Short mmCIF file of C-alpha atoms in Angstrom, two decimals:
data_model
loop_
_atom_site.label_atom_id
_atom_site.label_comp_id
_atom_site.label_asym_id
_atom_site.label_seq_id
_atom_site.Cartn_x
_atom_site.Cartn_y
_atom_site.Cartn_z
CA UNK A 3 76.44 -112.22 -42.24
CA UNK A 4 75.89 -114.40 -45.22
CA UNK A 5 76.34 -113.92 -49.02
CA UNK A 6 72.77 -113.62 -49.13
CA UNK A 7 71.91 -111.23 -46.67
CA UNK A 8 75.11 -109.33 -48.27
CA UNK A 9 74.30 -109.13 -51.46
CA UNK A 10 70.49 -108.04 -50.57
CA UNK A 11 72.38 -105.17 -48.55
CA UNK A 12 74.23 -104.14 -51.30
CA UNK A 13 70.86 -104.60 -53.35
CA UNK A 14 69.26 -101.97 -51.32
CA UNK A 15 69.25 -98.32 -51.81
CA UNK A 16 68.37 -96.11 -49.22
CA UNK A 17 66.33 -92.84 -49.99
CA UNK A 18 64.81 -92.13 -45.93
CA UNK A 19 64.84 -94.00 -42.48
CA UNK A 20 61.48 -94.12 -40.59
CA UNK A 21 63.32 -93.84 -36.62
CA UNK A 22 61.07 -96.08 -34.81
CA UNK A 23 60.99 -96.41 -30.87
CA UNK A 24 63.97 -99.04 -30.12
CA UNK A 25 63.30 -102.77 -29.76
CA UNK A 26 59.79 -101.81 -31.09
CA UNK A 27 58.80 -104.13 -34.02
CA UNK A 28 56.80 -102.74 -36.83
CA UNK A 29 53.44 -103.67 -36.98
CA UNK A 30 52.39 -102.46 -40.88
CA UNK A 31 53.17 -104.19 -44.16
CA UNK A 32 55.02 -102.48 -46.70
CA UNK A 33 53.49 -101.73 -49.65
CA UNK A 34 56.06 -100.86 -52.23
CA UNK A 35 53.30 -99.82 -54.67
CA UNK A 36 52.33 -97.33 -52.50
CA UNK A 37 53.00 -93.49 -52.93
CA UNK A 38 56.15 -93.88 -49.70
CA UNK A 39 57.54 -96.17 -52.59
CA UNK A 40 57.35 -94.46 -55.94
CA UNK A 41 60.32 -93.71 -57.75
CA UNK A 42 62.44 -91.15 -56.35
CA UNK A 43 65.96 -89.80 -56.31
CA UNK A 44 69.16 -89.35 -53.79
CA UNK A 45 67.25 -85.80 -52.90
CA UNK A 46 63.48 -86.80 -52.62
CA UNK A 47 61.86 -86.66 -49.30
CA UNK A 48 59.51 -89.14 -47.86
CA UNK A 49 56.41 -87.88 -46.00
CA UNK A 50 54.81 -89.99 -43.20
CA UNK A 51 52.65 -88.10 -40.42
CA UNK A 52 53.16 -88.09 -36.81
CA UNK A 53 56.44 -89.56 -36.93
CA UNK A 54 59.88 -87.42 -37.17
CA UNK A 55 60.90 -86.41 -34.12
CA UNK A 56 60.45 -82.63 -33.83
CA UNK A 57 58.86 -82.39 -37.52
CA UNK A 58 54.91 -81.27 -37.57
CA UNK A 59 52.30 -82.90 -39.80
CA UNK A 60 52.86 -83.16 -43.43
CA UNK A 61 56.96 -81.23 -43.26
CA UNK A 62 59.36 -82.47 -45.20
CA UNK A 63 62.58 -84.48 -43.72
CA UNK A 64 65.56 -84.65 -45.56
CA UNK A 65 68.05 -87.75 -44.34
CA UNK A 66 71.74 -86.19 -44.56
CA UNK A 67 73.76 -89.14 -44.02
CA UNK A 68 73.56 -93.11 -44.99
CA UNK A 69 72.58 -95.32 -42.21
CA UNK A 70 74.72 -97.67 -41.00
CA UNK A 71 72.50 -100.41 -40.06
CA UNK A 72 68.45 -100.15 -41.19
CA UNK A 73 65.63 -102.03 -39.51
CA UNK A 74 63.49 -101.00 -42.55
CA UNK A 75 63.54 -98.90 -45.19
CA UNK A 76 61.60 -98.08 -48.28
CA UNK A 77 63.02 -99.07 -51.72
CA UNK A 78 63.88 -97.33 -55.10
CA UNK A 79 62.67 -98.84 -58.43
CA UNK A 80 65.97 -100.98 -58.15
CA UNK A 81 64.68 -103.41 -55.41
CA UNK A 82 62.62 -106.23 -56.47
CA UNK A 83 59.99 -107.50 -54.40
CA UNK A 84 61.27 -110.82 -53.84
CA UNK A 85 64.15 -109.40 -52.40
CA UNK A 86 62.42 -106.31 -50.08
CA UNK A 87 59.89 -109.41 -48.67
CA UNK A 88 63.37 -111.51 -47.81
CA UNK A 89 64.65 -108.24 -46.33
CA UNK A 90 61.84 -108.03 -44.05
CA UNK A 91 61.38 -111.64 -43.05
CA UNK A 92 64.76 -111.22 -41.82
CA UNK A 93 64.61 -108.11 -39.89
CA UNK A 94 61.29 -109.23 -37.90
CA UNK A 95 63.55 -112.99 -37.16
CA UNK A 96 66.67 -111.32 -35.98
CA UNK A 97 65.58 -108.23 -33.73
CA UNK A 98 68.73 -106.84 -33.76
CA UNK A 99 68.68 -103.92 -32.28
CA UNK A 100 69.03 -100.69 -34.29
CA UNK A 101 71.59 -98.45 -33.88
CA UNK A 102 71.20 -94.79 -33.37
CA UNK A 103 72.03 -92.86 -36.59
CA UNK A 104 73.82 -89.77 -36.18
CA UNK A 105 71.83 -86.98 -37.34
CA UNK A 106 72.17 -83.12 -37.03
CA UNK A 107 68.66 -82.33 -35.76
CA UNK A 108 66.81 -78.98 -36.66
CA UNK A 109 64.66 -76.58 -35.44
CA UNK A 110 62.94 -74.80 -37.91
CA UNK A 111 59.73 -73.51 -37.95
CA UNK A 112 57.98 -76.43 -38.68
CA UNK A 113 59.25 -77.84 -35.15
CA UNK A 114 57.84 -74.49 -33.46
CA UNK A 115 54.39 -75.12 -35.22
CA UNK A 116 54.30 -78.28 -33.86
CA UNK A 117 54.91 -77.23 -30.20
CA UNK A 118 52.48 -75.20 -30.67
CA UNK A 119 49.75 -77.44 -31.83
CA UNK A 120 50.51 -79.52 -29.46
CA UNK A 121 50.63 -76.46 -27.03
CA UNK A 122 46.31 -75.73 -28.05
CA UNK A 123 45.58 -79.27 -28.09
CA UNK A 124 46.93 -80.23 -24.44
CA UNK A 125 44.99 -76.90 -23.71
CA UNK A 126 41.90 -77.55 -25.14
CA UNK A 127 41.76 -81.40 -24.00
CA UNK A 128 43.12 -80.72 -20.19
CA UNK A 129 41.92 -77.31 -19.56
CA UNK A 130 43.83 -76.17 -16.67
CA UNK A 131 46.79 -78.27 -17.31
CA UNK A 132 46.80 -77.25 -20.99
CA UNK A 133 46.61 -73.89 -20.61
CA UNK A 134 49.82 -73.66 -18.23
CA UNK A 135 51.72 -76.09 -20.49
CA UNK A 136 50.82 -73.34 -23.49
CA UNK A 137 51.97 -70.38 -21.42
CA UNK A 138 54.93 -72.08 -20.67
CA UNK A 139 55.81 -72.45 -24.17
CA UNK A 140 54.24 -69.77 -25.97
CA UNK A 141 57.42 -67.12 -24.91
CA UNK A 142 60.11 -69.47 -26.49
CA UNK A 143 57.89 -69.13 -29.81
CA UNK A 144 56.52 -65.88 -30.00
CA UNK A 145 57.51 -62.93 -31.56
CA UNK A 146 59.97 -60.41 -29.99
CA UNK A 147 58.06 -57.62 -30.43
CA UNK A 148 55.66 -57.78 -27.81
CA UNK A 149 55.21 -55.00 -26.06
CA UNK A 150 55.06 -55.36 -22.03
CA UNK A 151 52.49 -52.70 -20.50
CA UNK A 152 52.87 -52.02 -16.47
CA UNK A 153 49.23 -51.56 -15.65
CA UNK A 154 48.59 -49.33 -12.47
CA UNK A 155 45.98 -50.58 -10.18
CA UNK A 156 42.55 -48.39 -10.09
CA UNK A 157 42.37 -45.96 -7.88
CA UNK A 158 46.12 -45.97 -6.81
CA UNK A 159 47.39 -42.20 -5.96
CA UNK A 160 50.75 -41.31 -6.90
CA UNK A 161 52.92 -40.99 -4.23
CA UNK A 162 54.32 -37.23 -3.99
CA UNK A 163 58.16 -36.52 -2.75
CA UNK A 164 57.62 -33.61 -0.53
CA UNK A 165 61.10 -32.06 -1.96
CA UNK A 166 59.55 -32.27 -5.90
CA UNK A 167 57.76 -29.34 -7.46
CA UNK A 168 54.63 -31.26 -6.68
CA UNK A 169 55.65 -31.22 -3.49
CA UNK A 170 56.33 -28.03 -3.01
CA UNK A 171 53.25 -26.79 -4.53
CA UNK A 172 51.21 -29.09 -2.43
CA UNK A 173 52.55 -27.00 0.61
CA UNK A 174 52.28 -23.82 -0.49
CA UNK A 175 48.53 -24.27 -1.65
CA UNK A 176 47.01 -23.59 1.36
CA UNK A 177 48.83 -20.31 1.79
CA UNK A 178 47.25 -18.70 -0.97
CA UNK A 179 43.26 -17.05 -0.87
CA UNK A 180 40.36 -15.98 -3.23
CA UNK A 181 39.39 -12.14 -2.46
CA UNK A 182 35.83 -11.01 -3.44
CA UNK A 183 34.96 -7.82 -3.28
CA UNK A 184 31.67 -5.93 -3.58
CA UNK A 185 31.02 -2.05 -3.83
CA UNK A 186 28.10 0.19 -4.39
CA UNK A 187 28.06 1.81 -7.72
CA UNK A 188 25.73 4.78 -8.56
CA UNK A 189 24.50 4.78 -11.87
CA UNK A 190 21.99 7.17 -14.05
CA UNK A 191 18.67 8.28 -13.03
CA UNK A 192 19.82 7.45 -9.38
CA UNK A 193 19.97 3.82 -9.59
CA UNK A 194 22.53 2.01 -7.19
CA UNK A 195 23.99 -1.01 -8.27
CA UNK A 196 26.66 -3.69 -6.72
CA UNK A 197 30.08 -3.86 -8.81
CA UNK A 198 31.64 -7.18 -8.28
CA UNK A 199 35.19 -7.51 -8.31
CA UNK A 200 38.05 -10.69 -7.51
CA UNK A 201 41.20 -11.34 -7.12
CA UNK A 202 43.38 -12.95 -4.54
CA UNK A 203 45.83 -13.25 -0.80
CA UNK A 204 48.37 -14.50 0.70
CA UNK A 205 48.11 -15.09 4.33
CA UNK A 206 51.05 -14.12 6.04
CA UNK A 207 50.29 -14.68 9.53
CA UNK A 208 48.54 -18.08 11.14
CA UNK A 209 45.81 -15.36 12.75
CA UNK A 210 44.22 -14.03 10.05
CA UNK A 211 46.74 -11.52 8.19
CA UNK A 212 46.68 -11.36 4.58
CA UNK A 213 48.73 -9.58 2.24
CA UNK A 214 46.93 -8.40 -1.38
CA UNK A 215 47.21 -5.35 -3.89
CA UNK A 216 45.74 -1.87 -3.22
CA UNK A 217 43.89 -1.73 -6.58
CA UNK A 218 42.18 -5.49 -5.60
CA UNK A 219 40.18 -3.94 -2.51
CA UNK A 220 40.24 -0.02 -3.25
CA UNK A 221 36.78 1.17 -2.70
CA UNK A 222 35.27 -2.08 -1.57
CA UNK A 223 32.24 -2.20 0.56
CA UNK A 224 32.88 -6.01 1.78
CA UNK A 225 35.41 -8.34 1.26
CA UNK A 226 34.99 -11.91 1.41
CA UNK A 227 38.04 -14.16 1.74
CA UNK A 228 38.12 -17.99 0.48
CA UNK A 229 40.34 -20.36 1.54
CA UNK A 230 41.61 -23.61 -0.35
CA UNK A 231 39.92 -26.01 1.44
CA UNK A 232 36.37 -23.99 1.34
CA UNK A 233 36.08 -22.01 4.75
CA UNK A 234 34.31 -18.37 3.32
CA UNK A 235 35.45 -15.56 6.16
CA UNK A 236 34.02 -11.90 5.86
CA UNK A 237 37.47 -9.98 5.92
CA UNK A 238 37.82 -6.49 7.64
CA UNK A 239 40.67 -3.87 5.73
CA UNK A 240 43.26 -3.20 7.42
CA UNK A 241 45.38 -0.79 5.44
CA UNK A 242 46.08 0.73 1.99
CA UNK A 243 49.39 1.75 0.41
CA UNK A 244 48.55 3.41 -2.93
CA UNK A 245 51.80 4.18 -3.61
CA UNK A 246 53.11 0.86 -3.06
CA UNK A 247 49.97 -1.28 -4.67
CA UNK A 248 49.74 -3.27 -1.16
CA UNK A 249 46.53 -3.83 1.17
CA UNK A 250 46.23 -5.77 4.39
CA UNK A 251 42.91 -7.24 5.22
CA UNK A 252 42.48 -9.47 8.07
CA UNK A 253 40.31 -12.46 8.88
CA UNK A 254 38.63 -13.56 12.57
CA UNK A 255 40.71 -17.08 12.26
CA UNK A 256 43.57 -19.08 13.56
CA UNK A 257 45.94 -21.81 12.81
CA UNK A 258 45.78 -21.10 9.53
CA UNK A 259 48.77 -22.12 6.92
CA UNK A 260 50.83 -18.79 6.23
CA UNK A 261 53.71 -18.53 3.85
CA UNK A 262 57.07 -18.91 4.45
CA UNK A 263 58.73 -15.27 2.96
CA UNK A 264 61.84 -15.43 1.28
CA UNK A 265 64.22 -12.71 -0.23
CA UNK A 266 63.70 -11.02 -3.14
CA UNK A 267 67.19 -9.52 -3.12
CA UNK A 268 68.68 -12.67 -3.86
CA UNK A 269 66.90 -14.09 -6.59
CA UNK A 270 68.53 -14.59 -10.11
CA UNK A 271 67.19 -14.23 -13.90
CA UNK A 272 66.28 -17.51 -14.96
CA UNK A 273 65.26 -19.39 -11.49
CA UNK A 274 61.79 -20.99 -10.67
CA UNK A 275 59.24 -18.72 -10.13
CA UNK A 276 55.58 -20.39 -9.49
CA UNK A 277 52.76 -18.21 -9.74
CA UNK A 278 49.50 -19.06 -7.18
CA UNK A 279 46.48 -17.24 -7.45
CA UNK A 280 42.56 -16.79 -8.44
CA UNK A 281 42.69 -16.12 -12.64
CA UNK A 282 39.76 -14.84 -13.84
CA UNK A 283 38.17 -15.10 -10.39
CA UNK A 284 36.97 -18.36 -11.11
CA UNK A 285 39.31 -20.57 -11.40
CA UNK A 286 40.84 -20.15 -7.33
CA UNK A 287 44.03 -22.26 -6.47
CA UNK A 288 45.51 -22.37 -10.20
CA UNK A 289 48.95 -22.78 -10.35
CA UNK A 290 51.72 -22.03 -13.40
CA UNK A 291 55.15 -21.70 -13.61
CA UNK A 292 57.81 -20.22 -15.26
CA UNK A 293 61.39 -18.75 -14.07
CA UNK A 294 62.13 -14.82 -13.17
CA UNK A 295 62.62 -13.05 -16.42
CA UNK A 296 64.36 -9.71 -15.19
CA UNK A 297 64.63 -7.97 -11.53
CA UNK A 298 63.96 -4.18 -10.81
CA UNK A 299 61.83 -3.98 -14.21
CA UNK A 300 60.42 -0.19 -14.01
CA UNK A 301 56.92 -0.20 -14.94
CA UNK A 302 54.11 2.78 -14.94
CA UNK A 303 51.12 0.90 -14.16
CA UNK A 304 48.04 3.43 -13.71
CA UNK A 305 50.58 6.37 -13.80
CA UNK A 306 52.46 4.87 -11.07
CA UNK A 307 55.92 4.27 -11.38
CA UNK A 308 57.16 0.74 -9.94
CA UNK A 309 60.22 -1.58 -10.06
CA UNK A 310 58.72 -4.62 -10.24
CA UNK A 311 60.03 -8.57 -10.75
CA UNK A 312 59.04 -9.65 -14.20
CA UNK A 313 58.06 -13.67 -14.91
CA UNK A 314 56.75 -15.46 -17.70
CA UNK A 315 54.92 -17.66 -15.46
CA UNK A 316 51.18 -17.20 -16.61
CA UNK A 317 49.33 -13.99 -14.86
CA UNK A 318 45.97 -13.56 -15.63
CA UNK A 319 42.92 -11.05 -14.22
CA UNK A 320 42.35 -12.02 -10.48
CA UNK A 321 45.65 -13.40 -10.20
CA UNK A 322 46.51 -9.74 -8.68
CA UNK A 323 47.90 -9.89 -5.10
CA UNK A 324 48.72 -13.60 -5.22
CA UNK A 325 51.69 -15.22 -4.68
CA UNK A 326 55.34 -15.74 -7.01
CA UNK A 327 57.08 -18.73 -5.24
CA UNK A 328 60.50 -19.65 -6.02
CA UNK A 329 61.54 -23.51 -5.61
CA UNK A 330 61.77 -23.88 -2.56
CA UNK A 331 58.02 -22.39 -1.78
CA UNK A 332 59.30 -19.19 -0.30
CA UNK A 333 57.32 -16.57 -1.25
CA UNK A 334 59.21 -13.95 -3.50
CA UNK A 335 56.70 -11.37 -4.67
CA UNK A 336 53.19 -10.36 -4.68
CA UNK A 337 51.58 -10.71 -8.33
CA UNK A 338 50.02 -7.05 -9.26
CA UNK A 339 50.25 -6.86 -13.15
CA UNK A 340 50.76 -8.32 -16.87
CA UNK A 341 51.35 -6.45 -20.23
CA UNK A 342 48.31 -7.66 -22.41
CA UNK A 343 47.51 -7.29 -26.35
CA UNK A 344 47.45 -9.47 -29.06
CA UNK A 345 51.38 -9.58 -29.94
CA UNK A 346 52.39 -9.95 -25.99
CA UNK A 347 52.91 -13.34 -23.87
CA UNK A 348 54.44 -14.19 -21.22
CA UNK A 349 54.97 -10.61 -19.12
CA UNK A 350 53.87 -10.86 -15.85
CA UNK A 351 55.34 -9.17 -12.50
CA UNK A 352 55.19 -8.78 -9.23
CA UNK A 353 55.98 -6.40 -6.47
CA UNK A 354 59.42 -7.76 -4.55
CA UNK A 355 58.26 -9.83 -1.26
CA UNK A 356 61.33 -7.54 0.36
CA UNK A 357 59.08 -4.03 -0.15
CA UNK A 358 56.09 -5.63 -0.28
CA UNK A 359 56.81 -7.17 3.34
CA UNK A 360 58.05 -4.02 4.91
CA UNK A 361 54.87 -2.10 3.89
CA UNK A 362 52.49 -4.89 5.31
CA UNK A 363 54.44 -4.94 8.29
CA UNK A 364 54.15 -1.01 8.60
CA UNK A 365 50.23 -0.94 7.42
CA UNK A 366 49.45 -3.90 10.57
CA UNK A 367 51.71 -1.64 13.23
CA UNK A 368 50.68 2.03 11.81
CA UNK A 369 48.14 2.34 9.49
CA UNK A 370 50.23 3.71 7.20
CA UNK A 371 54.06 3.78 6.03
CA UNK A 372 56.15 5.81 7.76
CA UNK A 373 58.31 8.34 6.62
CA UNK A 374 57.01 9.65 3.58
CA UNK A 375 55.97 13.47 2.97
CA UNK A 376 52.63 14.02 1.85
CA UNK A 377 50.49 17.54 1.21
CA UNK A 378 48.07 16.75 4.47
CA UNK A 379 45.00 16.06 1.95
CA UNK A 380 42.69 13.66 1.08
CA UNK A 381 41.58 13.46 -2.22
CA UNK A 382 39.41 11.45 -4.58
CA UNK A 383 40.93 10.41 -8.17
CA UNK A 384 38.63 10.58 -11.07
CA UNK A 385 40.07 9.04 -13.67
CA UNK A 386 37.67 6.83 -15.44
CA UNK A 387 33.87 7.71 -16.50
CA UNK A 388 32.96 4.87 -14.22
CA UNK A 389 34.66 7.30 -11.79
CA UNK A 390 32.48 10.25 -12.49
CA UNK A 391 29.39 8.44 -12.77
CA UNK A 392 30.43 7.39 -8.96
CA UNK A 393 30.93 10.66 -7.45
CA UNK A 394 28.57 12.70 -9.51
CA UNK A 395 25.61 12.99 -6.75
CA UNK A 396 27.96 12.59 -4.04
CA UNK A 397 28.58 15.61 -2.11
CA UNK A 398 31.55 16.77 -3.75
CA UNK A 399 30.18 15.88 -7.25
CA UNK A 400 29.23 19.46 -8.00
CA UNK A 401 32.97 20.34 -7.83
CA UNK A 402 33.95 17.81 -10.37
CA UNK A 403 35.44 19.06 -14.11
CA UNK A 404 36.96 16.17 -16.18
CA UNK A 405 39.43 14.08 -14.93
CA UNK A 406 41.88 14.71 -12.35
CA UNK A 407 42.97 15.23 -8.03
CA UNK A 408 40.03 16.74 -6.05
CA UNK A 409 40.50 18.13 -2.37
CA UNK A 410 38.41 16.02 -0.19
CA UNK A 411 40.03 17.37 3.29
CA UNK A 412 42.82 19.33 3.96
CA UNK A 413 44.60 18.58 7.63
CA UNK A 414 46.71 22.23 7.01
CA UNK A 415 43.87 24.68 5.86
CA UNK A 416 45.71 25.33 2.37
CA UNK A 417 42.26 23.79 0.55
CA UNK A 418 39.43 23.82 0.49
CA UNK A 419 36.39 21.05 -0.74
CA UNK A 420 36.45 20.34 -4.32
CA UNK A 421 39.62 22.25 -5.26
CA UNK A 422 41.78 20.46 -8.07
CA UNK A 423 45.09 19.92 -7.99
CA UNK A 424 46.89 20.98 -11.42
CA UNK A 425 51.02 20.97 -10.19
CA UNK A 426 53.85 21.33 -7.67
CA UNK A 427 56.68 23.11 -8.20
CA UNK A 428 55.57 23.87 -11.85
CA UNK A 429 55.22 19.95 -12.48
CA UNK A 430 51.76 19.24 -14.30
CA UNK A 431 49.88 16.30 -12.39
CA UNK A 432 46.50 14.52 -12.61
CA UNK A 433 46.87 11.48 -10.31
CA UNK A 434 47.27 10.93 -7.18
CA UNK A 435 49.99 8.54 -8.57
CA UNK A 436 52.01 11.48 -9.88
CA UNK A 437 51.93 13.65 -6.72
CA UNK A 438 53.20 10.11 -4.79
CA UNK A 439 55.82 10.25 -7.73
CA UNK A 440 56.84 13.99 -7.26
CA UNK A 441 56.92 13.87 -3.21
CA UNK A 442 58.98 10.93 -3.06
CA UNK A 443 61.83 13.56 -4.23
CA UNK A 444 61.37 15.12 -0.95
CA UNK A 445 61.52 15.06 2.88
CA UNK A 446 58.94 16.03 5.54
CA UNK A 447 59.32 19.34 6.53
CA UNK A 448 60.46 20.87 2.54
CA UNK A 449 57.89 23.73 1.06
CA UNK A 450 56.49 23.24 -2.53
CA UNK A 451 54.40 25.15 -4.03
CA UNK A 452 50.58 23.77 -5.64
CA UNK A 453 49.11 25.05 -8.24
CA UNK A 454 44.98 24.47 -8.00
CA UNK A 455 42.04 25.73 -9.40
CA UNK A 456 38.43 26.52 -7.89
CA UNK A 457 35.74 27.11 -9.77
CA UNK A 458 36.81 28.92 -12.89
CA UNK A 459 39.90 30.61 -10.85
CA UNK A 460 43.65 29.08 -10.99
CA UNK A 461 45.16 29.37 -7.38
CA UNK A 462 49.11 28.65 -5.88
CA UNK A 463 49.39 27.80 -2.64
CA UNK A 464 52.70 27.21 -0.30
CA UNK A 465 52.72 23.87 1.35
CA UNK A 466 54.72 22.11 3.73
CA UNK A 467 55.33 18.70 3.70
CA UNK A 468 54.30 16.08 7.04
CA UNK A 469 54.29 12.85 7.17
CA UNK A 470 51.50 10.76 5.72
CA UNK A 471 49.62 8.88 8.00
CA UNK A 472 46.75 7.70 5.42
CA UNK A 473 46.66 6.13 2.31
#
């Protein structure tokens, strides 16, 4: 190098380097009156478009370290123009290459801004092309708090595991039936009507057998059974167990889906218990579920004494003689009752599958249950005015005098038509609940004695116990 071309080096003091592509001559003439000249300091930036690496239009570029060797440069207010022109004319006759400065590059968001321009530009001037260049780059700039949504096709089903309680349910469904019942009513002036009535079954055999409560059916002049998938069958009664709350009715079918029974004896406070049924017979194949809230409640439903399985699974009107599953869709109990009023929820029961069972069984093969003593009568039990009004131009209904038992038949001769029961052994009763009550403290074949009236006279008579053979 010569003194010259030293001391103009020396001369010089660098404020930014324009990075050009190597062995690239520039083509423009510097114009140090131009604003890329103007007096600045050590700090100032220079601004030139399109041209730092990485930088977007207009950002500002701050040169950290003095180049070593500059193929141009703009001047401070120290340079004189006879000297930057010299300076030039000697870069463009020597070409010596340039060598690469060493710079800590950064990122900031000015380079991101960029990349993106250049993303929508690309995209908007080669369409296809552009857009997959700006989906490429968009995730390395975007912010982190996008949400990813897994989108399920329309249409799809969700696939049900046969052991969840979806599963379970879905098998059990078809076990379960809507009852409808119609009866006769006689009202004033000597106008029949039809009482409606619903509630719902439990088929317990693939031929037609189906398990429900006494009080769903008692007194019905048809039944109509309903099954899940639609099928209406006209069902004929079977059997009654007053004492008990069970029914059998049976429909003309086969192969249909009956449950699988299970064990009441081993069930525990606080399992799953899932109620199937008919509620407000209307709504037929509802489900709800809840766990087993106490075993061998005793409840007087209707001045009948029961022990009874109590749930908090919903129970609602025409949910009586449905199902209580447990977990495994066993059936555990026939639904019969709830406590209702405005400060109660959630006390529901049902009659133990393990009694409940044994007295279907025993209504199918006898007509009645075995075993238990009874007076030898059959009697009619008025205990509503809905009651009265039902019997009152019947035959017996000039016999009838408030509420209470009234001798229909007697098998033994010890009554007669119309009498009224009014005790046993000195025990006041006025159901036919509460005679069940006081002969289950006794065995065919023991004497009691029953207090009656007839007419305006009050009668005892001594009576020994058989075995009941009707409900």
């Amino acid at each position: 190098m010569d003194e010259n071309e030293r001391r103009q080096d020396e001369s010089i003091e660098t404020t930014g380097v324009v990075h050009e592509t190597p062995n690239e001559p520039i083509q423009e003439k510097v114009d140090v009156n131009n604003s890329h000249t103007a007096s600045v300091s050590n700090e100032q930036t220079s601004y030139r478009s399109g041209e730092y690496a990485g930088a977007g239009i207009g950002e500002k570029y701050k040169l950290e370290s003095q180049p070593e060797i500059h193929t141009s440069a703009y001047t401070n207010q120290s340079t004189t123009k006879e000297q930057t022109q010299q300076t030039w004319a000697q870069g463009q006759s020597q070409q010596a290459p340039a060598k690469k400065q060493k710079e800590k590059k950064k990122f900031g968001a000015g380079t991101l801004a960029l990349l993106l321009v250049l993303c929508i530009a690309l995209g908007l001037g080669s369409g296809i092309g552009g857009a997959f260049v700006f989906n490429a780059v968009w995730p390395a700039i975007a912010p982190s708090r996008q949400v990813v949504v897994n989108q399920v096709d329309a249409g799809q089903k969700t696939e049900i595991n046969e052991d969840s309680l979806a599963g379970v349910i879905a098998r059990i469904a078809n076990t379960v039936v809507e009852i409808r019942t119609e009866k006769v009513v006689t009202g004033s002036f000597f106008q029949n009507y039809v009482s409606e009535g619903a509630g719902s079954g439990v088929i317990i055999s693939a031929d037609g057998y189906i398990i429900t409560n006494n009080h769903v059916i008692s007194g019905a002049d048809s039944i109509v059974v309903h099954l899940k998938d639609g099928t209406e069958y006209t069902a004929q009664l079977i059997a009654t167990d007053s004492q008990t709350d069970i029914a059998v009715v049976k429909v003309e079918a086969s192969g249909l889906n009956a449950a699988t029974i299970g064990s009441s004896a081993n069930l525990v406070v606080g399992e799953t218990a899932i109620a199937l049924g008919n509620p407000l017979g209307e709504l037929g194949g509802s489900v709800s579920k809840g766990i087993i809230s106490a075993l061998d409640r005793e409840i007087t439903i209707s001045g009948q004494t029961m022990r009874l399985l109590q749930t908090d699974a919903a129970i609602n009107p025409g949910n009586s003689g449905g199902g209580l599953f447990n977990a495994s869709g066993e059936l555990i109990g026939i639904v019969n009752a709830k406590s209702a009023g405005d400060a109660i929820e959630g006390l529901g029961f049902a009659i133990p599958i393990d009694s409940a069972y044994e007295v279907a069984k025993e209504l199918i093969e006898n007509g009645h249950v075995s075993g238990r003593p009874a007076l030898g009568i059959s009697a009619i039990d008025i205990q509503s005015e809905s009651d009265m009004l039902r019997y009152s131009y019947s035959e017996i209904g000039r016999y009838l005098d408030g509420y209470g038992v009234y001798v229909y038949e007697d098998s033994q001769n010890n009554f007669q038509m119309g009498d009224k029961i009014m005790a046993i052994d000195d025990t006041t009763v006025s159901s036919m609940s509460g005679i069940s009550d006081i002969l289950s403290g006794h065995a065919i074949g023991d004497t009691v004695t029953v207090t009656f009236s007839r007419g305006r006279m009050k009668m005892t008579a001594e009576v020994t116990l058989i075995e009941k053979n009707a409900s």
